[in-house]
Short mmCIF file of C-alpha atoms in Angstrom, two decimals:
data_model
loop_
_atom_site.label_atom_id
_atom_site.label_comp_id
_atom_site.label_asym_id
_atom_site.label_seq_id
_atom_site.Cartn_x
_atom_site.Cartn_y
_atom_site.Cartn_z
CA VAL A 1 105.12 98.60 78.88
CA ASP A 2 104.31 101.60 81.42
CA ALA A 3 104.96 99.50 84.63
CA ILE A 4 108.18 98.09 83.10
CA GLY A 5 109.14 101.78 81.87
CA ALA A 6 108.50 103.12 85.23
CA HIS A 7 110.56 100.35 86.94
CA LEU A 8 113.50 100.98 84.52
CA LEU A 9 113.20 104.56 85.31
CA GLN A 10 113.39 103.86 88.90
CA ALA A 11 116.42 101.65 88.59
CA LYS A 12 118.34 104.23 86.52
CA ARG A 13 117.34 106.93 89.19
CA VAL A 14 119.14 104.83 91.76
CA ALA A 15 122.09 104.10 89.56
CA PHE A 16 122.46 107.95 89.05
CA PHE A 17 121.73 109.24 92.54
CA GLY A 18 123.12 106.28 94.42
CA GLU A 19 119.88 105.91 96.53
CA ASP A 20 116.23 105.39 96.10
CA ARG A 21 114.59 108.82 95.57
CA ALA A 22 110.72 109.01 94.95
CA LEU A 23 109.77 110.33 91.59
CA ASP A 24 108.22 114.13 91.75
CA VAL A 25 105.08 112.79 90.18
CA PRO A 26 104.45 109.11 91.16
CA PRO A 27 103.24 107.05 88.11
CA THR A 28 99.81 106.21 89.76
CA HIS A 29 98.29 106.08 86.28
CA ILE A 30 99.74 102.78 85.72
CA MET A 31 97.81 101.41 88.74
CA VAL A 32 94.52 103.16 87.94
CA ALA A 33 94.61 101.88 84.40
CA ASP A 34 94.89 98.19 85.56
CA LYS A 35 92.59 98.29 88.72
CA THR A 36 89.88 100.67 87.46
CA TYR A 37 89.65 100.23 83.66
CA HIS A 38 91.06 96.82 83.40
CA LEU A 39 93.86 98.09 81.10
CA GLY A 40 97.14 96.49 81.12
CA ILE A 41 99.04 94.88 84.11
CA SER A 42 100.64 97.16 86.74
CA ASP A 43 102.05 94.04 88.98
CA LEU A 44 105.45 93.52 87.90
CA SER A 45 105.26 89.71 89.24
CA ARG A 46 102.55 89.03 86.61
CA ILE A 47 104.72 90.31 83.69
CA GLN A 48 106.87 88.05 81.62
CA LEU A 49 109.86 90.05 80.53
CA ILE A 50 111.95 88.74 77.58
CA LYS A 51 115.44 90.07 77.45
CA LEU A 52 117.05 90.62 73.94
CA GLY A 53 120.35 92.06 72.77
CA TRP A 54 123.28 93.19 74.90
CA ALA A 55 123.54 92.72 78.81
CA ASP A 56 125.80 95.79 79.54
CA GLU A 57 124.50 97.94 82.06
CA LEU A 58 121.17 95.94 82.16
CA LEU A 59 118.95 97.55 84.72
CA ILE A 60 116.41 94.56 84.89
#
Protein backbone atom coordinates (compact mmCIF):
# COMPACT_ATOMS: atom_id res chain seq x y z
CA VAL A 1 0.00 0.00 0.00
CA ASP A 2 2.82 2.43 0.81
CA ALA A 3 4.52 2.01 -2.57
CA ILE A 4 1.25 2.69 -4.42
CA GLY A 5 0.48 5.61 -2.08
CA ALA A 6 3.89 7.17 -2.72
CA HIS A 7 3.36 6.77 -6.46
CA LEU A 8 -0.09 8.40 -6.22
CA LEU A 9 1.31 11.26 -4.16
CA GLN A 10 4.03 11.90 -6.74
CA ALA A 11 1.50 11.79 -9.60
CA LYS A 12 -0.74 14.27 -7.76
CA ARG A 13 2.26 16.59 -7.20
CA VAL A 14 3.09 16.51 -10.93
CA ALA A 15 -0.54 17.31 -11.75
CA PHE A 16 -0.56 20.21 -9.26
CA PHE A 17 2.88 21.75 -9.89
CA GLY A 18 3.11 20.89 -13.59
CA GLU A 19 6.54 19.34 -13.11
CA ASP A 20 8.17 16.45 -11.29
CA ARG A 21 9.32 17.81 -7.92
CA ALA A 22 11.09 15.67 -5.37
CA LEU A 23 9.47 15.20 -1.99
CA ASP A 24 11.04 17.10 0.91
CA VAL A 25 11.50 13.80 2.72
CA PRO A 26 11.84 10.86 0.32
CA PRO A 27 9.84 7.74 1.28
CA THR A 28 12.93 5.55 1.78
CA HIS A 29 11.15 3.53 4.48
CA ILE A 30 9.26 1.66 1.75
CA MET A 31 12.39 0.23 0.14
CA VAL A 32 14.09 -0.37 3.51
CA ALA A 33 11.08 -2.36 4.77
CA ASP A 34 11.13 -4.47 1.59
CA LYS A 35 14.86 -5.07 1.19
CA THR A 36 16.02 -5.19 4.81
CA TYR A 37 13.05 -6.68 6.65
CA HIS A 38 11.22 -8.41 3.75
CA LEU A 39 8.01 -6.52 4.59
CA GLY A 40 5.85 -5.67 1.61
CA ILE A 41 6.88 -5.00 -1.98
CA SER A 42 8.52 -1.74 -3.03
CA ASP A 43 8.88 -2.57 -6.74
CA LEU A 44 5.80 -1.21 -8.54
CA SER A 45 6.29 -3.65 -11.44
CA ARG A 46 5.68 -6.54 -9.01
CA ILE A 47 2.43 -5.08 -7.62
CA GLN A 48 -0.87 -6.02 -9.24
CA LEU A 49 -3.17 -3.02 -8.96
CA ILE A 50 -6.88 -3.66 -9.35
CA LYS A 51 -8.78 -0.50 -10.20
CA LEU A 52 -12.38 -0.18 -9.01
CA GLY A 53 -14.80 2.71 -9.19
CA TRP A 54 -14.78 5.86 -11.27
CA ALA A 55 -12.05 6.60 -13.80
CA ASP A 56 -12.34 10.41 -13.53
CA GLU A 57 -9.02 12.04 -12.60
CA LEU A 58 -7.35 8.64 -12.40
CA LEU A 59 -3.68 9.02 -11.42
CA ILE A 60 -2.53 5.47 -12.13
